[in-house]
PDB file of C-alpha atoms in Angstrom:
ATOM      1  CA  MET A 279      25.937 -19.807  52.432  1.00  0.00           C
ATOM      2  CA  TRP A 280      27.592 -19.910  48.867  1.00  0.00           C
ATOM      3  CA  GLY A 281      27.621 -23.723  49.779  1.00  0.00           C
ATOM      4  CA  GLN A 282      24.282 -23.947  50.364  1.00  0.00           C
ATOM      5  CA  LEU A 283      22.865 -21.792  47.263  1.00  0.00           C
ATOM      6  CA  ARG A 284      25.254 -24.019  44.856  1.00  0.00           C
ATOM      7  CA  ARG A 285      23.741 -27.240  46.232  1.00  0.00           C
ATOM      8  CA  LEU A 286      20.449 -25.747  45.654  1.00  0.00           C
ATOM      9  CA  LEU A 287      20.673 -24.931  42.214  1.00  0.00           C
ATOM     10  CA  LEU A 288      22.089 -28.210  41.897  1.00  0.00           C
ATOM     11  CA  ALA A 289      19.140 -29.671  43.295  1.00  0.00           C
ATOM     12  CA  CYS A 290      16.928 -27.329  40.863  1.00  0.00           C
ATOM     13  CA  ARG A 291      18.643 -28.598  37.968  1.00  0.00           C
ATOM     14  CA  HIS A 292      18.265 -32.601  38.924  1.00  0.00           C
ATOM     15  CA  ASP A 293      14.729 -31.817  40.122  1.00  0.00           C
ATOM     16  CA  GLU A 294      15.781 -33.130  43.468  1.00  0.00           C
ATOM     17  CA  SER A 295      14.740 -31.976  46.956  1.00  0.00           C
ATOM     18  CA  TYR A 296      16.929 -29.840  48.831  1.00  0.00           C
ATOM     19  CA  TRP A 297      17.108 -29.804  52.852  1.00  0.00           C
ATOM     20  CA  THR A 298      19.037 -26.958  54.615  1.00  0.00           C
ATOM     21  CA  THR A 299      18.959 -26.260  58.175  1.00  0.00           C
ATOM     22  CA  ARG A 300      18.368 -22.348  59.587  1.00  0.00           C
ATOM     23  CA  ARG A 301      18.893 -21.251  63.063  1.00  0.00           C
ATOM     24  CA  TYR A 302      17.053 -18.552  64.899  1.00  0.00           C
ATOM     25  CA  GLU A 303      19.604 -17.095  67.395  1.00  0.00           C
ATOM     26  CA  ARG A 304      17.046 -16.693  69.988  1.00  0.00           C
ATOM     27  CA  ASN A 305      12.938 -17.265  70.889  1.00  0.00           C
ATOM     28  CA  ASP A 306      10.904 -15.425  72.565  1.00  0.00           C
ATOM     29  CA  SER A 307      11.905 -16.685  76.174  1.00  0.00           C
ATOM     30  CA  GLY A 308      15.735 -15.736  75.523  1.00  0.00           C
ATOM     31  CA  GLU A 309      16.808 -19.228  75.000  1.00  0.00           C
ATOM     32  CA  ASP A 310      18.765 -20.072  71.856  1.00  0.00           C
ATOM     33  CA  GLY A 311      16.777 -21.461  69.233  1.00  0.00           C
ATOM     34  CA  ALA A 312      17.002 -24.737  67.862  1.00  0.00           C
ATOM     35  CA  ASN A 313      17.885 -25.670  64.253  1.00  0.00           C
ATOM     36  CA  ASP A 314      14.679 -25.261  61.477  1.00  0.00           C
ATOM     37  CA  VAL A 315      14.968 -27.858  59.205  1.00  0.00           C
ATOM     38  CA  THR A 316      13.365 -26.690  55.481  1.00  0.00           C
ATOM     39  CA  SER A 317      13.018 -28.295  52.613  1.00  0.00           C
ATOM     40  CA  PHE A 318      13.275 -26.974  48.933  1.00  0.00           C
ATOM     41  CA  GLN A 319      11.319 -28.661  46.508  1.00  0.00           C
ATOM     42  CA  PRO A 320      11.853 -27.877  42.865  1.00  0.00           C
ATOM     43  CA  MET A 321       8.887 -27.450  40.833  1.00  0.00           C
ATOM     44  CA  GLY A 322       8.153 -31.384  39.371  1.00  0.00           C
ATOM     45  CA  SER A 323       8.770 -32.171  35.661  1.00  0.00           C
ATOM     46  CA  GLU A 324       5.088 -32.587  34.869  1.00  0.00           C
ATOM     47  CA  ARG A 325       3.811 -28.836  36.454  1.00  0.00           C
ATOM     48  CA  MET A 326       7.303 -27.604  34.263  1.00  0.00           C
ATOM     49  CA  GLU A 327       5.603 -29.018  31.129  1.00  0.00           C
ATOM     50  CA  MET A 328       2.199 -27.797  32.203  1.00  0.00           C
ATOM     51  CA  ARG A 329       3.605 -24.499  32.766  1.00  0.00           C
ATOM     52  CA  LYS A 330       5.573 -24.397  29.355  1.00  0.00           C
ATOM     53  CA  ARG A 331       2.372 -25.269  27.656  1.00  0.00           C
ATOM     54  CA  GLN A 332       0.526 -22.327  29.314  1.00  0.00           C
ATOM     55  CA  MET A 333       3.178 -20.099  28.027  1.00  0.00           C
ATOM     56  CA  SER A 334       3.099 -21.375  24.817  1.00  0.00           C
ATOM     57  CA  VAL A 335      -0.496 -21.122  24.355  1.00  0.00           C
ATOM     58  CA  GLN A 336      -0.421 -17.347  25.927  1.00  0.00           C
ATOM     59  CA  GLN A 337       1.877 -16.516  23.284  1.00  0.00           C
ATOM     60  CA  GLU A 338      -0.095 -17.881  20.178  1.00  0.00           C
ATOM     61  CA  SER A 339      -3.183 -15.998  21.314  1.00  0.00           C
ATOM     62  CA  VAL A 340      -0.931 -12.630  21.549  1.00  0.00           C
ATOM     63  CA  ALA A 341       0.481 -13.362  18.428  1.00  0.00           C
ATOM     64  CA  GLY A 342      -3.197 -14.444  17.017  1.00  0.00           C
ATOM     65  CA  THR A 343      -4.524 -10.974  18.320  1.00  0.00           C
ATOM     66  CA  THR A 344      -1.799  -8.845  15.898  1.00  0.00           C
ATOM     67  CA  ALA A 345      -1.449 -10.924  12.956  1.00  0.00           C
ATOM     68  CA  PRO A 346      -4.782 -12.965  11.891  1.00  0.00           C
ATOM     69  CA  ALA A 347      -4.049 -16.451  10.494  1.00  0.00           C
ATOM     70  CA  GLN A 348      -4.839 -15.871   6.745  1.00  0.00           C
ATOM     71  CA  ASN A 349      -3.522 -19.232   5.546  1.00  0.00           C
ATOM     72  CA  GLU A 350      -7.225 -20.931   7.119  1.00  0.00           C
ATOM     73  CA  HIS A 351      -9.147 -19.005   5.339  1.00  0.00           C
ATOM     74  CA  PRO A 352      -7.482 -17.350   2.357  1.00  0.00           C
ATOM     75  CA  ASP A 353     -10.325 -16.408   0.437  1.00  0.00           C
ATOM     76  CA  GLN A 354     -12.130 -14.759   3.303  1.00  0.00           C
ATOM     77  CA  GLY A 355     -11.342 -11.833   5.125  1.00  0.00           C
ATOM     78  CA  ASN A 356     -12.554  -9.832   8.895  1.00  0.00           C
ATOM     79  CA  HIS A 357     -14.104  -6.760   7.018  1.00  0.00           C
ATOM     80  CA  SER A 358     -15.607  -5.767  10.551  1.00  0.00           C
ATOM     81  CA  SER A 359     -12.674  -5.990  12.604  1.00  0.00           C
ATOM     82  CA  ASN A 360     -10.151  -4.362  10.387  1.00  0.00           C
ATOM     83  CA  ALA A 361     -11.883  -1.576   8.521  1.00  0.00           C
ATOM     84  CA  CYS A 362      -8.365  -0.087   7.307  1.00  0.00           C
ATOM     85  CA  CYS A 363      -8.840   1.457   3.958  1.00  0.00           C
ATOM     86  CA  PHE A 364      -5.341   2.681   3.506  1.00  0.00           C
ATOM     87  CA  CYS A 365      -3.216  -0.208   4.461  1.00  0.00           C
ATOM     88  CA  TRP A 366      -0.534  -0.849   1.909  1.00  0.00           C
ATOM     89  CA  CYS A 367       1.321  -3.832   3.902  1.00  0.00           C
ATOM     90  CA  CYS A 368      -0.266  -7.667   3.790  1.00  0.00           C
ATOM     91  CA  CYS A 369      -0.330  -7.949   7.535  1.00  0.00           C
ATOM     92  CA  CYS A 370      -3.661  -7.633   8.177  1.00  0.00           C
ATOM     93  CA  SER A 371      -7.203  -9.061   6.268  1.00  0.00           C
ATOM     94  CA  CYS A 372      -9.045  -5.825   5.733  1.00  0.00           C
ATOM     95  CA  SER A 373     -11.101  -5.193   2.475  1.00  0.00           C
ATOM     96  CA  TRP A 374      -8.111  -2.914   0.816  1.00  0.00           C
ATOM     97  CA  ASN A 375      -5.805  -5.991   0.759  1.00  0.00           C
ATOM     98  CA  GLU A 376      -8.446  -8.503  -0.409  1.00  0.00           C
ATOM     99  CA  ASP A 377      -9.820  -6.456  -2.852  1.00  0.00           C
ATOM    100  CA  ARG A 378      -7.200  -4.438  -4.409  1.00  0.00           C
ATOM    101  CA  GLU A 379      -6.215  -6.744  -7.025  1.00  0.00           C
ATOM    102  CA  GLU A 380      -9.652  -7.206  -8.259  1.00  0.00           C
ATOM    103  CA  ARG A 381     -10.653  -3.574  -8.184  1.00  0.00           C
ATOM    104  CA  ASN A 382      -7.342  -2.768 -10.403  1.00  0.00           C
ATOM    105  CA  ARG A 383      -8.492  -5.590 -13.016  1.00  0.00           C
ATOM    106  CA  ARG A 384     -12.197  -3.548 -13.224  1.00  0.00           C
ATOM    107  CA  ALA A 385     -10.212  -0.029 -13.342  1.00  0.00           C
ATOM    108  CA  SER A 386      -7.548  -0.665 -15.631  1.00  0.00           C
ATOM    109  CA  PHE A 387     -10.061  -2.559 -17.918  1.00  0.00           C
ATOM    110  CA  ASP A 388     -10.824   1.046 -19.944  1.00  0.00           C
ATOM    111  CA  LEU A 389      -7.525   2.281 -19.530  1.00  0.00           C
ATOM    112  CA  LYS A 390      -6.149  -0.991 -21.236  1.00  0.00           C
ATOM    113  CA  ALA A 391      -8.403  -0.662 -24.151  1.00  0.00           C
ATOM    114  CA  GLU A 392      -7.092   3.433 -24.379  1.00  0.00           C
ATOM    115  CA  GLY A 393      -3.670   2.241 -24.497  1.00  0.00           C
ATOM    116  CA  ASN A 394      -4.051  -0.344 -27.004  1.00  0.00           C
ATOM    117  CA  ALA A 395      -5.746   2.567 -29.135  1.00  0.00           C
ATOM    118  CA  ASP A 396      -3.319   4.833 -28.425  1.00  0.00           C
ATOM    119  CA  PHE A 397      -0.286   2.026 -29.677  1.00  0.00           C
ATOM    120  CA  GLU A 398      -1.946   1.266 -32.690  1.00  0.00           C
ATOM    121  CA  GLU A 399      -2.721   4.955 -33.497  1.00  0.00           C
ATOM    122  CA  SER A 400       0.820   5.862 -32.821  1.00  0.00           C
ATOM    123  CA  LEU A 401       2.162   3.226 -35.533  1.00  0.00           C
ATOM    124  CA  ASN A 402       1.257   5.645 -38.211  1.00  0.00           C
ATOM    125  CA  PRO A 403       0.925   9.588 -37.104  1.00  0.00           C
ATOM    126  CA  THR A 404       0.973  11.741 -40.355  1.00  0.00           C
ATOM    127  CA  VAL A 405       2.728  14.740 -40.802  1.00  0.00           C
ATOM    128  CA  GLU A 406      -0.073  17.080 -40.156  1.00  0.00           C
ATOM    129  CA  GLU A 407      -0.370  15.360 -36.739  1.00  0.00           C
ATOM    130  CA  VAL A 408       2.877  15.206 -35.287  1.00  0.00           C
ATOM    131  CA  ARG A 409       3.230  19.083 -36.618  1.00  0.00           C
ATOM    132  CA  SER A 410      -0.047  20.332 -34.926  1.00  0.00           C
ATOM    133  CA  TRP A 411       1.255  18.714 -31.409  1.00  0.00           C
ATOM    134  CA  GLY A 412       3.856  21.919 -31.520  1.00  0.00           C
ATOM    135  CA  GLN A 413       0.842  24.117 -32.047  1.00  0.00           C
ATOM    136  CA  SER A 414      -0.826  23.586 -29.047  1.00  0.00           C
ATOM    137  CA  PHE A 415      -1.143  21.093 -26.115  1.00  0.00           C
ATOM    138  CA  ASP A 416      -4.725  20.473 -26.736  1.00  0.00           C
ATOM    139  CA  LYS A 417      -4.132  19.031 -30.233  1.00  0.00           C
ATOM    140  CA  LEU A 418      -1.553  17.033 -28.940  1.00  0.00           C
ATOM    141  CA  MET A 419      -4.258  15.696 -26.296  1.00  0.00           C
ATOM    142  CA  HIS A 420      -6.756  15.414 -28.621  1.00  0.00           C
ATOM    143  CA  CYS A 421      -4.225  12.989 -30.632  1.00  0.00           C
ATOM    144  CA  PRO A 422      -4.308   9.751 -29.975  1.00  0.00           C
ATOM    145  CA  ALA A 423      -0.777   9.365 -31.166  1.00  0.00           C
ATOM    146  CA  GLY A 424       0.332  12.256 -29.685  1.00  0.00           C
ATOM    147  CA  ARG A 425      -1.130  11.003 -26.312  1.00  0.00           C
ATOM    148  CA  ALA A 426       1.276   7.908 -26.885  1.00  0.00           C
ATOM    149  CA  ALA A 427       4.269   9.851 -27.553  1.00  0.00           C
ATOM    150  CA  PHE A 428       3.647  12.512 -24.658  1.00  0.00           C
ATOM    151  CA  ARG A 429       3.325   9.341 -22.064  1.00  0.00           C
ATOM    152  CA  GLN A 430       6.513   7.877 -22.942  1.00  0.00           C
ATOM    153  CA  PHE A 431       8.342  11.065 -22.259  1.00  0.00           C
ATOM    154  CA  LEU A 432       6.445  11.529 -19.180  1.00  0.00           C
ATOM    155  CA  ARG A 433       7.780   8.121 -18.382  1.00  0.00           C
ATOM    156  CA  THR A 434      11.074   9.068 -18.787  1.00  0.00           C
ATOM    157  CA  GLU A 435      10.736  11.947 -16.107  1.00  0.00           C
ATOM    158  CA  PHE A 436       8.758   9.487 -14.011  1.00  0.00           C
ATOM    159  CA  SER A 437       5.776  11.748 -13.610  1.00  0.00           C
ATOM    160  CA  GLU A 438       3.781   9.135 -16.174  1.00  0.00           C
ATOM    161  CA  GLU A 439       0.911   8.888 -13.539  1.00  0.00           C
ATOM    162  CA  ASN A 440      -0.248  12.486 -14.461  1.00  0.00           C
ATOM    163  CA  MET A 441      -1.358  11.168 -17.918  1.00  0.00           C
ATOM    164  CA  LEU A 442      -2.813   7.948 -16.270  1.00  0.00           C
ATOM    165  CA  PHE A 443      -4.651   9.652 -14.017  1.00  0.00           C
ATOM    166  CA  TRP A 444      -6.027  12.023 -16.877  1.00  0.00           C
ATOM    167  CA  LEU A 445      -7.073   8.740 -19.001  1.00  0.00           C
ATOM    168  CA  VAL A 446      -8.886   7.212 -16.315  1.00  0.00           C
ATOM    169  CA  CYS A 447     -11.054  10.295 -15.445  1.00  0.00           C
ATOM    170  CA  GLU A 448     -11.757  10.669 -18.886  1.00  0.00           C
ATOM    171  CA  GLU A 449     -13.061   7.056 -19.278  1.00  0.00           C
ATOM    172  CA  PHE A 450     -14.589   7.709 -15.726  1.00  0.00           C
ATOM    173  CA  ARG A 451     -16.675  10.532 -16.808  1.00  0.00           C
ATOM    174  CA  LYS A 452     -18.491   8.246 -19.278  1.00  0.00           C
ATOM    175  CA  GLU A 453     -19.791   5.849 -16.446  1.00  0.00           C
ATOM    176  CA  THR A 454     -23.138   5.875 -16.050  1.00  0.00           C
ATOM    177  CA  ASN A 455     -24.034   3.128 -14.070  1.00  0.00           C
ATOM    178  CA  LYS A 456     -24.180   4.285 -10.171  1.00  0.00           C
ATOM    179  CA  SER A 457     -22.712   1.398  -8.449  1.00  0.00           C
ATOM    180  CA  MET A 458     -19.527   1.272 -11.081  1.00  0.00           C
ATOM    181  CA  ILE A 459     -19.286   4.940 -10.414  1.00  0.00           C
ATOM    182  CA  GLU A 460     -19.044   4.301  -6.792  1.00  0.00           C
ATOM    183  CA  GLU A 461     -16.488   1.411  -7.250  1.00  0.00           C
ATOM    184  CA  LYS A 462     -14.136   3.313  -9.995  1.00  0.00           C
ATOM    185  CA  ALA A 463     -14.154   6.588  -7.566  1.00  0.00           C
ATOM    186  CA  ARG A 464     -12.959   4.356  -4.509  1.00  0.00           C
ATOM    187  CA  VAL A 465     -10.127   2.803  -7.093  1.00  0.00           C
ATOM    188  CA  ILE A 466      -9.009   6.306  -8.532  1.00  0.00           C
ATOM    189  CA  TYR A 467      -8.692   7.963  -4.958  1.00  0.00           C
ATOM    190  CA  GLU A 468      -6.781   4.971  -3.711  1.00  0.00           C
ATOM    191  CA  ASP A 469      -4.443   4.902  -6.961  1.00  0.00           C
ATOM    192  CA  TYR A 470      -3.891   8.475  -7.864  1.00  0.00           C
ATOM    193  CA  VAL A 471      -5.152  10.871  -4.725  1.00  0.00           C
ATOM    194  CA  SER A 472      -4.325   8.944  -1.329  1.00  0.00           C
ATOM    195  CA  ILE A 473      -1.213   9.922  -0.052  1.00  0.00           C
ATOM    196  CA  LEU A 474       0.158   6.573   0.630  1.00  0.00           C
ATOM    197  CA  SER A 475      -0.166   5.814  -3.248  1.00  0.00           C
ATOM    198  CA  PRO A 476       2.951   5.376  -5.046  1.00  0.00           C
ATOM    199  CA  LYS A 477       1.087   6.841  -8.124  1.00  0.00           C
ATOM    200  CA  GLU A 478       0.113  10.148  -6.022  1.00  0.00           C
ATOM    201  CA  VAL A 479      -0.631  12.967  -8.159  1.00  0.00           C
ATOM    202  CA  SER A 480       0.235  16.364  -7.163  1.00  0.00           C
ATOM    203  CA  LEU A 481      -2.798  17.990  -5.927  1.00  0.00           C
ATOM    204  CA  ASP A 482      -3.688  21.453  -3.733  1.00  0.00           C
ATOM    205  CA  SER A 483      -5.261  21.148  -0.329  1.00  0.00           C
ATOM    206  CA  ARG A 484      -8.044  22.816  -2.213  1.00  0.00           C
ATOM    207  CA  VAL A 485      -8.628  20.118  -4.855  1.00  0.00           C
ATOM    208  CA  ARG A 486      -8.382  17.758  -2.113  1.00  0.00           C
ATOM    209  CA  GLU A 487     -10.992  18.909   0.095  1.00  0.00           C
ATOM    210  CA  VAL A 488     -13.326  19.252  -3.011  1.00  0.00           C
ATOM    211  CA  ILE A 489     -12.805  15.519  -3.887  1.00  0.00           C
ATOM    212  CA  ASN A 490     -13.534  14.237   0.149  1.00  0.00           C
ATOM    213  CA  ARG A 491     -16.511  15.726   0.123  1.00  0.00           C
ATOM    214  CA  ASN A 492     -17.360  14.417  -3.455  1.00  0.00           C
ATOM    215  CA  MET A 493     -16.177  10.768  -2.058  1.00  0.00           C
ATOM    216  CA  LEU A 494     -19.416  10.904   0.086  1.00  0.00           C
ATOM    217  CA  GLU A 495     -21.802  10.470  -3.177  1.00  0.00           C
ATOM    218  CA  PRO A 496     -19.317  10.052  -5.866  1.00  0.00           C
ATOM    219  CA  THR A 497     -20.595  10.850  -9.189  1.00  0.00           C
ATOM    220  CA  SER A 498     -19.341  10.957 -12.700  1.00  0.00           C
ATOM    221  CA  HIS A 499     -17.723  14.500 -12.119  1.00  0.00           C
ATOM    222  CA  THR A 500     -16.105  13.635  -9.187  1.00  0.00           C
ATOM    223  CA  PHE A 501     -12.785  14.169 -10.227  1.00  0.00           C
ATOM    224  CA  ASP A 502     -13.077  17.204 -12.736  1.00  0.00           C
ATOM    225  CA  ASP A 503     -11.290  19.775 -10.583  1.00  0.00           C
ATOM    226  CA  ALA A 504      -8.357  17.206 -10.477  1.00  0.00           C
ATOM    227  CA  GLN A 505      -8.195  16.191 -13.800  1.00  0.00           C
ATOM    228  CA  LEU A 506      -7.995  20.075 -14.611  1.00  0.00           C
ATOM    229  CA  GLN A 507      -5.319  20.618 -12.582  1.00  0.00           C
ATOM    230  CA  ILE A 508      -3.256  17.697 -13.668  1.00  0.00           C
ATOM    231  CA  TYR A 509      -3.901  19.016 -17.185  1.00  0.00           C
ATOM    232  CA  THR A 510      -2.622  22.551 -16.659  1.00  0.00           C
ATOM    233  CA  LEU A 511       0.621  20.794 -14.717  1.00  0.00           C
ATOM    234  CA  MET A 512       1.035  18.761 -17.706  1.00  0.00           C
ATOM    235  CA  GLN A 513       0.771  21.792 -19.899  1.00  0.00           C
ATOM    236  CA  ARG A 514       2.865  24.118 -18.424  1.00  0.00           C
ATOM    237  CA  ASP A 515       5.413  22.076 -17.016  1.00  0.00           C
ATOM    238  CA  SER A 516       6.138  18.829 -19.066  1.00  0.00           C
ATOM    239  CA  TYR A 517       4.720  20.181 -22.477  1.00  0.00           C
ATOM    240  CA  PRO A 518       7.449  22.627 -23.237  1.00  0.00           C
ATOM    241  CA  ARG A 519      10.388  20.435 -22.211  1.00  0.00           C
ATOM    242  CA  PHE A 520       8.769  17.233 -24.438  1.00  0.00           C
ATOM    243  CA  MET A 521       8.529  19.672 -27.336  1.00  0.00           C
ATOM    244  CA  ASN A 522      12.107  20.581 -27.264  1.00  0.00           C
ATOM    245  CA  THR A 523      13.282  17.056 -27.183  1.00  0.00           C
ATOM    246  CA  GLU A 524      15.004  15.066 -29.606  1.00  0.00           C
ATOM    247  CA  VAL A 525      12.280  12.763 -29.470  1.00  0.00           C
ATOM    248  CA  TYR A 526       9.802  14.443 -30.869  1.00  0.00           C
ATOM    249  CA  LYS A 527      12.309  16.558 -33.426  1.00  0.00           C
ATOM    250  CA  ASP A 528      13.652  13.023 -34.939  1.00  0.00           C
ATOM    251  CA  LEU A 529       9.636  11.846 -35.180  1.00  0.00           C
ATOM    252  CA  LEU A 530       8.864  15.110 -36.856  1.00  0.00           C
ATOM    253  CA  LYS A 531      11.912  14.644 -39.143  1.00  0.00           C
ATOM    254  CA  THR A 532      10.983  10.786 -40.051  1.00  0.00           C
ATOM    255  CA  VAL A 533       7.340  11.303 -40.729  1.00  0.00           C
ATOM    256  CA  SER A 534       8.432  14.234 -43.036  1.00  0.00           C
ATOM    257  CA  GLU A 535      10.439  12.248 -45.095  1.00  0.00           C
ATOM    258  CA  GLN A 536       8.022   9.358 -45.752  1.00  0.00           C
ATOM    259  CA  PRO A 537       6.540   9.740 -48.953  1.00  0.00           C
ATOM    260  CA  ALA A 538       3.406  10.890 -49.414  1.00  0.00           C
ATOM    261  CA  GLU A 539       0.098   8.508 -49.824  1.00  0.00           C
ATOM    262  CA  SER A 540      -1.373   8.748 -53.454  1.00  0.00           C
TER     263      SER A 540
END
């Protein structure tokens, strides 16, 4: 038996027919059965190639359903089949992955202008301004130089997103165009409220529910509750530590030693 199997495997390997005999012990009449010659014909090379091509096509079709070919149409997306609005990977052509870069450019325009103003103002803060920062958090946040210094401190504590969120909300409240309000509201939500965002700010469940309801019809006041909560968080948590840092003390000493302008 093992010899027959071995010859069968060799025949299949060389694409040849293999003949074997099979003996039936008895037939219906009770007589010994004759030998039955059976031919094993392996699959021909043409049929093998055809089968390989079929399997290859099937594999490509399965892969195509899970990973759409983006290289063929890099500027077009399948918005209807992939409506995933919280996808952070680049494996699908949903509207999130396609439009995120453009949305970020639009959303960061106002923030960039604010950041540039803060930088310019922070070059020459007066001694009165620096001293006023220690009087109240409100005076610190109303001073561009104070916001810039406080933002640098938050960066060292890995909580700069709190200041960024507060700044974009300030600019968002000034928006009057309805279409831009809806667009910027989505960007702010995705960047600072979504639990999948690396810049997510700390908001309680009540505020999140309010935001989710407001996002159905966004207005310029959609994030007012969230902005107030983050403002309070910075005031109670980060602001006292900032006032005790050597950075603030050195800055106050530096501006105090500067000669008064005539």
